[in-house]
JSON list of C-alpha atoms in Angstrom, two decimals:
[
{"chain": "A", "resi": 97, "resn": "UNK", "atom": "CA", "xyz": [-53.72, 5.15, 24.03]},
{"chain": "A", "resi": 98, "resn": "UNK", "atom": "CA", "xyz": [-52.93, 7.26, 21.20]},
{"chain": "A", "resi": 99, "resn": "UNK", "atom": "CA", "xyz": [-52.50, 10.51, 23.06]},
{"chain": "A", "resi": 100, "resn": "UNK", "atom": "CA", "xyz": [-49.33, 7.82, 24.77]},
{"chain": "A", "resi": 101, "resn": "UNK", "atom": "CA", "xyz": [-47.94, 6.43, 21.46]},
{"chain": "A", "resi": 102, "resn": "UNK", "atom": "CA", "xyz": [-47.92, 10.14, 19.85]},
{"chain": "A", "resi": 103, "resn": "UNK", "atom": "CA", "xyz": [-46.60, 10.93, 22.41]},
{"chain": "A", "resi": 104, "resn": "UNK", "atom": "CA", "xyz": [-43.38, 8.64, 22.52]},
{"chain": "A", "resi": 105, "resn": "UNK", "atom": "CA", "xyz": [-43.57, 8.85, 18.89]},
{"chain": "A", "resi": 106, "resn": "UNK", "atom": "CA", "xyz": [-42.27, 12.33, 19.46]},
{"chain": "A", "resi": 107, "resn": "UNK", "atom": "CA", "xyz": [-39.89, 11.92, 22.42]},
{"chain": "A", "resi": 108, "resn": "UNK", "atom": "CA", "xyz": [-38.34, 9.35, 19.66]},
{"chain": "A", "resi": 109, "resn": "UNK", "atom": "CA", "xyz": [-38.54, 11.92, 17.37]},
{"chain": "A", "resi": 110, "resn": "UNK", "atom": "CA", "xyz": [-36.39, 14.64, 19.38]},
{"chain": "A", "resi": 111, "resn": "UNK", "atom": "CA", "xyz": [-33.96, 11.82, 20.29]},
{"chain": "A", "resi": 112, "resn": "UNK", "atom": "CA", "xyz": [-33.04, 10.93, 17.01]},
{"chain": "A", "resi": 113, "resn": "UNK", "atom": "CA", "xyz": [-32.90, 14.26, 16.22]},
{"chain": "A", "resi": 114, "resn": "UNK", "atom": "CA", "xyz": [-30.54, 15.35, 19.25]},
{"chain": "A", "resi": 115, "resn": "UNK", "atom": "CA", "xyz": [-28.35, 12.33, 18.35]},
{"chain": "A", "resi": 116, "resn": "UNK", "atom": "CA", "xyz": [-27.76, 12.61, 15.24]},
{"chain": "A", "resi": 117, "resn": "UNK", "atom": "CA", "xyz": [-26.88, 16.54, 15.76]},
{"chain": "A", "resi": 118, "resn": "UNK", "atom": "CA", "xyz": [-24.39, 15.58, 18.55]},
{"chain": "A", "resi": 119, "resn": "UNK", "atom": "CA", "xyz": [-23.09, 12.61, 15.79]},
{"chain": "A", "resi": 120, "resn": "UNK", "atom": "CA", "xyz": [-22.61, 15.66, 13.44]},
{"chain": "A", "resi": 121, "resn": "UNK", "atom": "CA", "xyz": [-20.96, 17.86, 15.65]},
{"chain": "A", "resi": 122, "resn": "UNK", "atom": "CA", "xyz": [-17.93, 15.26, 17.05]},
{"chain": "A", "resi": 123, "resn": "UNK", "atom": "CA", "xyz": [-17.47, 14.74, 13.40]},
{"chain": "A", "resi": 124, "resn": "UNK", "atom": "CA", "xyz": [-16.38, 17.66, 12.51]},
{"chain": "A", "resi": 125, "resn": "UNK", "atom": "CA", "xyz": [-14.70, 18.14, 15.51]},
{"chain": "A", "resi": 126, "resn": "UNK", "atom": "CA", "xyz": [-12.57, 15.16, 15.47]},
{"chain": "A", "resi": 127, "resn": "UNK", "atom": "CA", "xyz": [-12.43, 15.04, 11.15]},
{"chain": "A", "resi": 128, "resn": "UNK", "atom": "CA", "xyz": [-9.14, 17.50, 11.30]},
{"chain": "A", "resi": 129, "resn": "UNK", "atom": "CA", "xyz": [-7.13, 15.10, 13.86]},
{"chain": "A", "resi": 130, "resn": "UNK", "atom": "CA", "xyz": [-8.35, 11.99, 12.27]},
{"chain": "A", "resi": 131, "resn": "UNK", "atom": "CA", "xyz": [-6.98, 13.57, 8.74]},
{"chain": "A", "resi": 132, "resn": "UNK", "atom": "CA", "xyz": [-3.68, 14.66, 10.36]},
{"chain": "A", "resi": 133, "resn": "UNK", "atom": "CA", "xyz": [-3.28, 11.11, 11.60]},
{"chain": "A", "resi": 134, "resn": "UNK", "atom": "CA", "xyz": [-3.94, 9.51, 8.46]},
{"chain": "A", "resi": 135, "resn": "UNK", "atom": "CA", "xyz": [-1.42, 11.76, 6.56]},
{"chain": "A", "resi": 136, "resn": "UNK", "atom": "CA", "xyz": [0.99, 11.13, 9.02]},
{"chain": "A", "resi": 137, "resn": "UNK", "atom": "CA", "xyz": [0.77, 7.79, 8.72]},
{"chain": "A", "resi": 138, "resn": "UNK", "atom": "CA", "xyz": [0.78, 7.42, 4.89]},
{"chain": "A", "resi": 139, "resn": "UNK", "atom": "CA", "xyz": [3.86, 9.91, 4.61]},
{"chain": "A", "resi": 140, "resn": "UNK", "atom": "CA", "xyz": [5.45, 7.10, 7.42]},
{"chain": "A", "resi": 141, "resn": "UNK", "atom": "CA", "xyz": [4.37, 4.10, 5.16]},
{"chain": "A", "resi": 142, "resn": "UNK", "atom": "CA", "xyz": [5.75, 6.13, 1.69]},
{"chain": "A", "resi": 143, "resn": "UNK", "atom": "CA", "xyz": [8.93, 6.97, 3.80]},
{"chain": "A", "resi": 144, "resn": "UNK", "atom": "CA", "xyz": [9.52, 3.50, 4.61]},
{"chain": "A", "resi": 145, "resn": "UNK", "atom": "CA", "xyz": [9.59, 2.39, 0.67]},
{"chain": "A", "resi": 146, "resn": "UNK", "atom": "CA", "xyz": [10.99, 5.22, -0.55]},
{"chain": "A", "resi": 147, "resn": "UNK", "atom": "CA", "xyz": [13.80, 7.08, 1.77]},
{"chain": "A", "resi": 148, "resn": "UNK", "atom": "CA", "xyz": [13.11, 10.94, 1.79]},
{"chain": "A", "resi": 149, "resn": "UNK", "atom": "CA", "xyz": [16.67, 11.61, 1.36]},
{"chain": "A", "resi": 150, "resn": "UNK", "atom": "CA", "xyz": [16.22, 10.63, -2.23]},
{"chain": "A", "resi": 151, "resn": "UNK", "atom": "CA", "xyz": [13.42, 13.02, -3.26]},
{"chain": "A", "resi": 152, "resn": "UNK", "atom": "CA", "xyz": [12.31, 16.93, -2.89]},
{"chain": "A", "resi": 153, "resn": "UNK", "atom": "CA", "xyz": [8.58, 16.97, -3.86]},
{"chain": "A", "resi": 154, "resn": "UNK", "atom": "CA", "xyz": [5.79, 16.51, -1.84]},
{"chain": "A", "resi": 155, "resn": "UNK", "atom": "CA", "xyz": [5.37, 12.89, -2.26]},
{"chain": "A", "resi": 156, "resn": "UNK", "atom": "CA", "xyz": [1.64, 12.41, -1.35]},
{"chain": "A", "resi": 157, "resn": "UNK", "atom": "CA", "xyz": [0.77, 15.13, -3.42]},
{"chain": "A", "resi": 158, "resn": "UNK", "atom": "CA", "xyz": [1.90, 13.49, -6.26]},
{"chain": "A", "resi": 159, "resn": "UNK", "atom": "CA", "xyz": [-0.68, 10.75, -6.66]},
{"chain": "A", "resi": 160, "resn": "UNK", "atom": "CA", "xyz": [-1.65, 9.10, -9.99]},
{"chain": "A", "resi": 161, "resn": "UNK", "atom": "CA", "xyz": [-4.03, 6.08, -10.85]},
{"chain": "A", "resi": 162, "resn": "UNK", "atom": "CA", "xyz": [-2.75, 3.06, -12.83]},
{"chain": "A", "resi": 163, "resn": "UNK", "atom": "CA", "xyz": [-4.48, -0.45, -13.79]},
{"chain": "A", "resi": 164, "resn": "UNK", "atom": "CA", "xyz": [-2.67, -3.42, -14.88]},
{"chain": "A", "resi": 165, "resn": "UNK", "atom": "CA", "xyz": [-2.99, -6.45, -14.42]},
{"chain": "A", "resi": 166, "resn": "UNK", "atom": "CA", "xyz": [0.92, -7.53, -13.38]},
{"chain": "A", "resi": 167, "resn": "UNK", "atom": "CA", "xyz": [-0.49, -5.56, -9.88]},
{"chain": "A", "resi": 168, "resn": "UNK", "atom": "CA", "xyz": [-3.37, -7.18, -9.48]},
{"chain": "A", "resi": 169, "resn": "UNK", "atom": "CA", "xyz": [-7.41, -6.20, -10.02]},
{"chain": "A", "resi": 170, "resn": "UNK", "atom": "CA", "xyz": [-8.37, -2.58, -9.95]},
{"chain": "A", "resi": 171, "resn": "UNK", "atom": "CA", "xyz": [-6.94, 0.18, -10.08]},
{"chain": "A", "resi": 172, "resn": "UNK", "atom": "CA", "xyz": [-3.61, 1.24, -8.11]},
{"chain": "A", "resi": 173, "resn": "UNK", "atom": "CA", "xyz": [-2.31, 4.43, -6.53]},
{"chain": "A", "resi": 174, "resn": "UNK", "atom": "CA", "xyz": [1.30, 5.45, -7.64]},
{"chain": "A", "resi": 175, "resn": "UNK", "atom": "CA", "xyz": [3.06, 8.16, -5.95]},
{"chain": "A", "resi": 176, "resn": "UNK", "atom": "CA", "xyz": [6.14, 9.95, -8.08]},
{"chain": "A", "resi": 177, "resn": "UNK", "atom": "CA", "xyz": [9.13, 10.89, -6.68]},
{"chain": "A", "resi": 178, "resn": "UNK", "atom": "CA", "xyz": [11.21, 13.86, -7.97]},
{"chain": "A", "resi": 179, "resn": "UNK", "atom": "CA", "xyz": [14.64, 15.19, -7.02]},
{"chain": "A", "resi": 180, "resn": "UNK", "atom": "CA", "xyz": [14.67, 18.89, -8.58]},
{"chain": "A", "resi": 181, "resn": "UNK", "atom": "CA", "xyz": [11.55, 17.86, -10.57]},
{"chain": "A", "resi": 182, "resn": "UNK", "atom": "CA", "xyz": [13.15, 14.83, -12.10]},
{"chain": "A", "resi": 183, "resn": "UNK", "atom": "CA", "xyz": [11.25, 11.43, -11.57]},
{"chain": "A", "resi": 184, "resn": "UNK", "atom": "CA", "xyz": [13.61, 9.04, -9.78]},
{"chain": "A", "resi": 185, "resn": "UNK", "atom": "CA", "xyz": [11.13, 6.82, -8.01]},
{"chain": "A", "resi": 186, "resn": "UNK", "atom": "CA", "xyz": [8.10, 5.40, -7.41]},
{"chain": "A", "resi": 187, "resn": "UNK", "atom": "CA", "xyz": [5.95, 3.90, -4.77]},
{"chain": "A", "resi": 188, "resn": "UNK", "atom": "CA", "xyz": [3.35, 1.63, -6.22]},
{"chain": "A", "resi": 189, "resn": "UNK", "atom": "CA", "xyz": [0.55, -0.33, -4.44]},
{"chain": "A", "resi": 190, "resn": "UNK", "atom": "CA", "xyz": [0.28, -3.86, -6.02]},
{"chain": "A", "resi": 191, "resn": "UNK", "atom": "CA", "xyz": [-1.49, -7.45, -4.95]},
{"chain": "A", "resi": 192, "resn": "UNK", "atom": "CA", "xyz": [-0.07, -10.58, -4.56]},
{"chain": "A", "resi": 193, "resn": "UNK", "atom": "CA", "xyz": [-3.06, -12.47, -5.44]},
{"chain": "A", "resi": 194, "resn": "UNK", "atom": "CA", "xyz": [-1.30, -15.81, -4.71]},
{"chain": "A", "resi": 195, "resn": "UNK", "atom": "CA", "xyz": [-0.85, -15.85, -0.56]},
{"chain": "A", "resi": 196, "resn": "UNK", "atom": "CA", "xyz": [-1.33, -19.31, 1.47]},
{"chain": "A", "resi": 197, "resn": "UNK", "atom": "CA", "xyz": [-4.98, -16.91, 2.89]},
{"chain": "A", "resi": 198, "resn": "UNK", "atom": "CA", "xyz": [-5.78, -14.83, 0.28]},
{"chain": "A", "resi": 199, "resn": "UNK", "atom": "CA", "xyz": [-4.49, -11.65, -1.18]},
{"chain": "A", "resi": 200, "resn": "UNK", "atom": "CA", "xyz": [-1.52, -9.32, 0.11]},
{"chain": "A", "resi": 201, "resn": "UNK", "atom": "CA", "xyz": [-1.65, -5.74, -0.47]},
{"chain": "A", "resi": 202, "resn": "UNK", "atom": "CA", "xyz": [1.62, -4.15, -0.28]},
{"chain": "A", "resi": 203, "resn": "UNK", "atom": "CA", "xyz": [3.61, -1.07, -1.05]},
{"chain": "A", "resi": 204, "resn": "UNK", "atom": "CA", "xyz": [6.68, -1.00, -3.24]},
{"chain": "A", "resi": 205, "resn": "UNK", "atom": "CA", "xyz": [9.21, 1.74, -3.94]},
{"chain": "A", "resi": 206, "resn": "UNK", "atom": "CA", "xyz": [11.29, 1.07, -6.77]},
{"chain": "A", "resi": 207, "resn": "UNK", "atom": "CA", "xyz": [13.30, 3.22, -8.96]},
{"chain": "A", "resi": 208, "resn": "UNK", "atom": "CA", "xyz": [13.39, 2.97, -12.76]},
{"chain": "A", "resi": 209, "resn": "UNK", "atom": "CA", "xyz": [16.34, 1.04, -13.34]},
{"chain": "A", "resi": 210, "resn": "UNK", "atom": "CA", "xyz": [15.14, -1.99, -11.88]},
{"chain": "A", "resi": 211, "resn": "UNK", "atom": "CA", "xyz": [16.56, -1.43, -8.44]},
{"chain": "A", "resi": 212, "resn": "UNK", "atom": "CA", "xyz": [14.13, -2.09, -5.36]},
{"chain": "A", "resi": 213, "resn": "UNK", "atom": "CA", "xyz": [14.18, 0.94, -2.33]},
{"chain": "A", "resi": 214, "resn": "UNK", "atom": "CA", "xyz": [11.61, -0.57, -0.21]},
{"chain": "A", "resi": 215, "resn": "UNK", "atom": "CA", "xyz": [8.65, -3.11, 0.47]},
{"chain": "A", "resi": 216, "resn": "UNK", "atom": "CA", "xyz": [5.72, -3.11, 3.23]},
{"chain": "A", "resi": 217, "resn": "UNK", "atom": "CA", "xyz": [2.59, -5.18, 3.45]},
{"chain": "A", "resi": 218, "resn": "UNK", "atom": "CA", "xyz": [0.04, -3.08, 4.13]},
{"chain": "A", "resi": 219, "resn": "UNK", "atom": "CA", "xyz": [-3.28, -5.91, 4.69]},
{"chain": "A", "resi": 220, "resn": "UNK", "atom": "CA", "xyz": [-3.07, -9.96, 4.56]},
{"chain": "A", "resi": 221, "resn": "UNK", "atom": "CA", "xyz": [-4.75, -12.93, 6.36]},
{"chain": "A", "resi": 222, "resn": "UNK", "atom": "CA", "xyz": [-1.99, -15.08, 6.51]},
{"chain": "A", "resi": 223, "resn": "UNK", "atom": "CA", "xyz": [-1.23, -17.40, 9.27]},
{"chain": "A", "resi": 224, "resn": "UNK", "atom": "CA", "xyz": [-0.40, -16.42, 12.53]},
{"chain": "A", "resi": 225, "resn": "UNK", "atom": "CA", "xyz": [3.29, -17.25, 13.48]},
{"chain": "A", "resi": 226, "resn": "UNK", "atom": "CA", "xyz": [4.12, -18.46, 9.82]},
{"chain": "A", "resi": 227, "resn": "UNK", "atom": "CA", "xyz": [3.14, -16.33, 7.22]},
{"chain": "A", "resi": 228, "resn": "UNK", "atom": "CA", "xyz": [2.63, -13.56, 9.02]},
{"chain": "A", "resi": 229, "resn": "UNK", "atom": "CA", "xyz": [6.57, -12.97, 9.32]},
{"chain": "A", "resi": 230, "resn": "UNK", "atom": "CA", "xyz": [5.79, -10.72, 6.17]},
{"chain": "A", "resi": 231, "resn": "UNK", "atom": "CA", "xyz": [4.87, -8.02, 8.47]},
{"chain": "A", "resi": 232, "resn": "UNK", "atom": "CA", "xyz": [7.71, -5.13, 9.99]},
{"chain": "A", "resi": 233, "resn": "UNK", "atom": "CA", "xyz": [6.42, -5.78, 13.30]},
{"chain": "A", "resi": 234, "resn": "UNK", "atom": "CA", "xyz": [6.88, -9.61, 13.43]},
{"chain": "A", "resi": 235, "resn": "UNK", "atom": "CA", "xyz": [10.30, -10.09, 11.93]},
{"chain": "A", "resi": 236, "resn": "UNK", "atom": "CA", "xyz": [12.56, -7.95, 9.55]},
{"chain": "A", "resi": 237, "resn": "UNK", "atom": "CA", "xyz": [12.37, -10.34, 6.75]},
{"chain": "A", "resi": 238, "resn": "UNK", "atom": "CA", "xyz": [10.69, -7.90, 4.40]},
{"chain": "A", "resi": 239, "resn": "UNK", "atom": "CA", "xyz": [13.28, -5.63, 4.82]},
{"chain": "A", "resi": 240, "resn": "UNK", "atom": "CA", "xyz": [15.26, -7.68, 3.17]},
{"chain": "A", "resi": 241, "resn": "UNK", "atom": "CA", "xyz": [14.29, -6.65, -0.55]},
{"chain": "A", "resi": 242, "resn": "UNK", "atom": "CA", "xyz": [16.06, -2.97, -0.06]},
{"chain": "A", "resi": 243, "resn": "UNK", "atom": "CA", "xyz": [18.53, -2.02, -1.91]},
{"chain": "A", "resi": 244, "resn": "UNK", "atom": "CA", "xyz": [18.01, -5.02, -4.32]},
{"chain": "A", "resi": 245, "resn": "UNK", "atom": "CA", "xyz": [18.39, -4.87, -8.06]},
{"chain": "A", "resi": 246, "resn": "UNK", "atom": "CA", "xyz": [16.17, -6.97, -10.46]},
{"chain": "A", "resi": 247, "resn": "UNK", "atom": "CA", "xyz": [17.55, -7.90, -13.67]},
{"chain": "A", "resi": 248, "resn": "UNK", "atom": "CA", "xyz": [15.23, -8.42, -16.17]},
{"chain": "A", "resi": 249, "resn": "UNK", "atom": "CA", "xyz": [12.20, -10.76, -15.71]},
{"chain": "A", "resi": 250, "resn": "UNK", "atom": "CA", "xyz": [14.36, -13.64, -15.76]},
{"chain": "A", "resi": 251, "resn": "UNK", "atom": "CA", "xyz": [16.50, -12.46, -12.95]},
{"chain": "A", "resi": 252, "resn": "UNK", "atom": "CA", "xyz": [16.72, -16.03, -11.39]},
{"chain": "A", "resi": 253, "resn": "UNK", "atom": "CA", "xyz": [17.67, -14.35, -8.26]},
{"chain": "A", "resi": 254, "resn": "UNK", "atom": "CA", "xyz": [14.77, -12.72, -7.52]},
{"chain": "A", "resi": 255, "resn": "UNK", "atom": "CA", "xyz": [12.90, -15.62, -6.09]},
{"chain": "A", "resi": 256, "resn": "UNK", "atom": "CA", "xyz": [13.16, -17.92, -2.95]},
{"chain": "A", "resi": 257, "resn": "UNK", "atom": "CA", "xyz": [15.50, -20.06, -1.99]},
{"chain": "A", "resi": 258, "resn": "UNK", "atom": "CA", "xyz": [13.48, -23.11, -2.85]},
{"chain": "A", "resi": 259, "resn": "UNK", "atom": "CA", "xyz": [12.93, -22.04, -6.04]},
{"chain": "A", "resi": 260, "resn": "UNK", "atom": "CA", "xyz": [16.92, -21.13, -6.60]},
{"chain": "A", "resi": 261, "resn": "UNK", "atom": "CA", "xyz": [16.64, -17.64, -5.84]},
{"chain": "A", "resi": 262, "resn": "UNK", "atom": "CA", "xyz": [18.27, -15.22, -2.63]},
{"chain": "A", "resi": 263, "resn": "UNK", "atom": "CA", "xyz": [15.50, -15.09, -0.23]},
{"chain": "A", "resi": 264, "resn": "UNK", "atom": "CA", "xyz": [14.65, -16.70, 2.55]},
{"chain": "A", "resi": 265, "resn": "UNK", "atom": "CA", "xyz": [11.35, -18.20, 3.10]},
{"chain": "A", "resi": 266, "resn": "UNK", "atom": "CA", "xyz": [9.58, -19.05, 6.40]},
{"chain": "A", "resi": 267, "resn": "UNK", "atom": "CA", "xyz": [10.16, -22.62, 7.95]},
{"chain": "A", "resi": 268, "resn": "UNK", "atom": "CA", "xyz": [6.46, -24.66, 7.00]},
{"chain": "A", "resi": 269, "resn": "UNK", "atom": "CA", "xyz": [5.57, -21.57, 5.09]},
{"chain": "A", "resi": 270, "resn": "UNK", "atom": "CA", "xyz": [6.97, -21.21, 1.66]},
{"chain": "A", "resi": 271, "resn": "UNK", "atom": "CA", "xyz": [3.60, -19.83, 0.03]},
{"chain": "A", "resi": 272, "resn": "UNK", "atom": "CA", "xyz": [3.38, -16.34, 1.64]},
{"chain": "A", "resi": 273, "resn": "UNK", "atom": "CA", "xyz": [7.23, -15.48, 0.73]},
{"chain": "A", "resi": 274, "resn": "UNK", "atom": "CA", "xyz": [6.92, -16.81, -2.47]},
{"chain": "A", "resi": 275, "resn": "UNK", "atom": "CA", "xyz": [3.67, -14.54, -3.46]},
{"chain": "A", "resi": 276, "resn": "UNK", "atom": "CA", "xyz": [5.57, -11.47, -1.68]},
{"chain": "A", "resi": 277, "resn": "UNK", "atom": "CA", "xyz": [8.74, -11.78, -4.00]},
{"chain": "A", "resi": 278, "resn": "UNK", "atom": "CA", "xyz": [6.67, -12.66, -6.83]},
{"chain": "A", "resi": 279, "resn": "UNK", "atom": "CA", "xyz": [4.33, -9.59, -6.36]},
{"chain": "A", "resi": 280, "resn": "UNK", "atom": "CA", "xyz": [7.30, -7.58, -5.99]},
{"chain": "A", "resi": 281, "resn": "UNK", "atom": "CA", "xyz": [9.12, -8.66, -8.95]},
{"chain": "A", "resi": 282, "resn": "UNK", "atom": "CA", "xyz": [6.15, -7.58, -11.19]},
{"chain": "A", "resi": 283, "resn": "UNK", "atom": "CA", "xyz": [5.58, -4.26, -9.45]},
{"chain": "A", "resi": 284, "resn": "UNK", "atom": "CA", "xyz": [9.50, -3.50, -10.18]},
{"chain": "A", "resi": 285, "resn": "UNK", "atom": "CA", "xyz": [9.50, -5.14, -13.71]},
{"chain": "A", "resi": 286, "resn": "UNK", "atom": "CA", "xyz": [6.18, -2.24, -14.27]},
{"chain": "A", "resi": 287, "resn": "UNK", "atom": "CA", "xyz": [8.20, 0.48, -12.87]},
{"chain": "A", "resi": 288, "resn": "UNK", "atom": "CA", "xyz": [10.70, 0.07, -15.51]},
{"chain": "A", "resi": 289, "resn": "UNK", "atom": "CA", "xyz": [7.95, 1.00, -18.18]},
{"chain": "A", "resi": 290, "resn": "UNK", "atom": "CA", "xyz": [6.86, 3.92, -16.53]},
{"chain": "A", "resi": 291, "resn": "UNK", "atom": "CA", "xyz": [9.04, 6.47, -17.47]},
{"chain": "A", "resi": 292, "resn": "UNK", "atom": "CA", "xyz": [7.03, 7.06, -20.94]},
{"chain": "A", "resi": 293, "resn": "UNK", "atom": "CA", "xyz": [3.59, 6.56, -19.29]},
{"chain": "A", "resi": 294, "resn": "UNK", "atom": "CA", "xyz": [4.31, 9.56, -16.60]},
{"chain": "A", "resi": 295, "resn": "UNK", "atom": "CA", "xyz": [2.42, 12.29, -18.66]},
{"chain": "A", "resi": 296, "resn": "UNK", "atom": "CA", "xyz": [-0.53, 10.74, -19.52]},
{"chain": "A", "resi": 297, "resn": "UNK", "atom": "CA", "xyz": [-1.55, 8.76, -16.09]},
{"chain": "A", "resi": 298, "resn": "UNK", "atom": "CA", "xyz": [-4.87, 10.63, -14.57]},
{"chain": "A", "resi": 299, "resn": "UNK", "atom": "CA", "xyz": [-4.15, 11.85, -11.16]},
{"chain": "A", "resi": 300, "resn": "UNK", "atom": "CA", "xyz": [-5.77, 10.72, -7.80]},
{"chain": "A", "resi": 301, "resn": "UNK", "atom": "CA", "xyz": [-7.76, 13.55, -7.94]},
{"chain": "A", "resi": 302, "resn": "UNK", "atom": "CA", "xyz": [-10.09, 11.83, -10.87]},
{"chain": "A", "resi": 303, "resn": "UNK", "atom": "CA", "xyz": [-10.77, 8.92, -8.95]},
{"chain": "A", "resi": 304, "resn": "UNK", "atom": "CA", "xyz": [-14.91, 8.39, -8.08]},
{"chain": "A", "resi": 305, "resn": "UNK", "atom": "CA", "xyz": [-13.49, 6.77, -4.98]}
]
């Protein structure tokens, strides 16, 4: 009897240990496509917010940490745009902590003037078939903040239509649009007091994460 469980105990053993060595090697095997897909989709999702044609860095590589609370908890990443080393832009993840399911994590590119180049939604749990017309791939709606300029925090503009502002909201879902524009209008309001800030942000690079 124990001859037979030592015995297992050890085919186990070699199992595990053949698994886990055939676990290691498809890692790093598949680790340099599944980087070069990632990339290729963040420089797609930064592209969408902030048009290329309006900056000559390398965006991604110019990643910086910021916390406040106007973008919700935790810390954000912020990625600098430059045309001929000038900042021009930004594209800034921020929450909208306020949706009709939860939070909404989005993108926004802004420049520093108050004028807003792009918005995506990057995670929600919003309704299917209402609030979900937030996302690109369900209806263009969020395209819709492009090219848009905020003027000053009391922009009355810059709101829904049911609260006396320019954008549409969804028929039987008013909640999701409103947190979008609202998280949006903070995000671009923060951008504005960037310019000063620039130097002293610590880059992605420090992050523990």
């Amino acid at each position: 009897m124990l001859d037979a469980i030592r015995k297992n105990g050890v085919t186990l053993a070699l199992f595990a240990a053949v698994t886990t060595g055939l676990t290691a090697v498809i890692n790093s095997v598949t680790k340099p496509t599944i980087d070069h897909q990632t990339t290729l989709q963040q420089k797609s999702l930064l592209d969408q917010v902030v048009p290329p044609t309006l900056y000559t860095n390398a965006l991604q590589q110019e990643c910086y940490l910021v916390s406040d609370p106007t973008l919700g908890k935790g810390t954000h990443r912020l990625y600098l745009a430059r045309k001929e080393d000038k900042p021009v832009a930004v594209a800034i993840e921020t929450t909208a902590p306020d949706g009709y399911s939860g939070a909404i994590r989005m993108i926004v590119g802004a420049d520093f003037s108050g004028k807003v180049l792009g918005v995506r939604v990057v995670e929600h749990h919003e309704t299917p078939g209402l609030g979900d017309k937030i996302e690109l791939r369900i209806s263009n709606w969020i395209e819709s903040f492009s090219g848009v300029r905020l003027s000053g925090k009391d922009d009355q503009h810059f709101a829904v239509k049911k609260d006396g502002g320019d954008f549409d909201q969804f028929t039987g879902a008013t909640i999701t649009p409103r947190a979008v524009v609202n998280a949006t209008k903070r995000a671009t309001l923060y951008v504005e007091t960037l310019p000063g800030q620039l130097s002293s942000l610590p880059t992605c690079g420090d992050s523990n994460e």
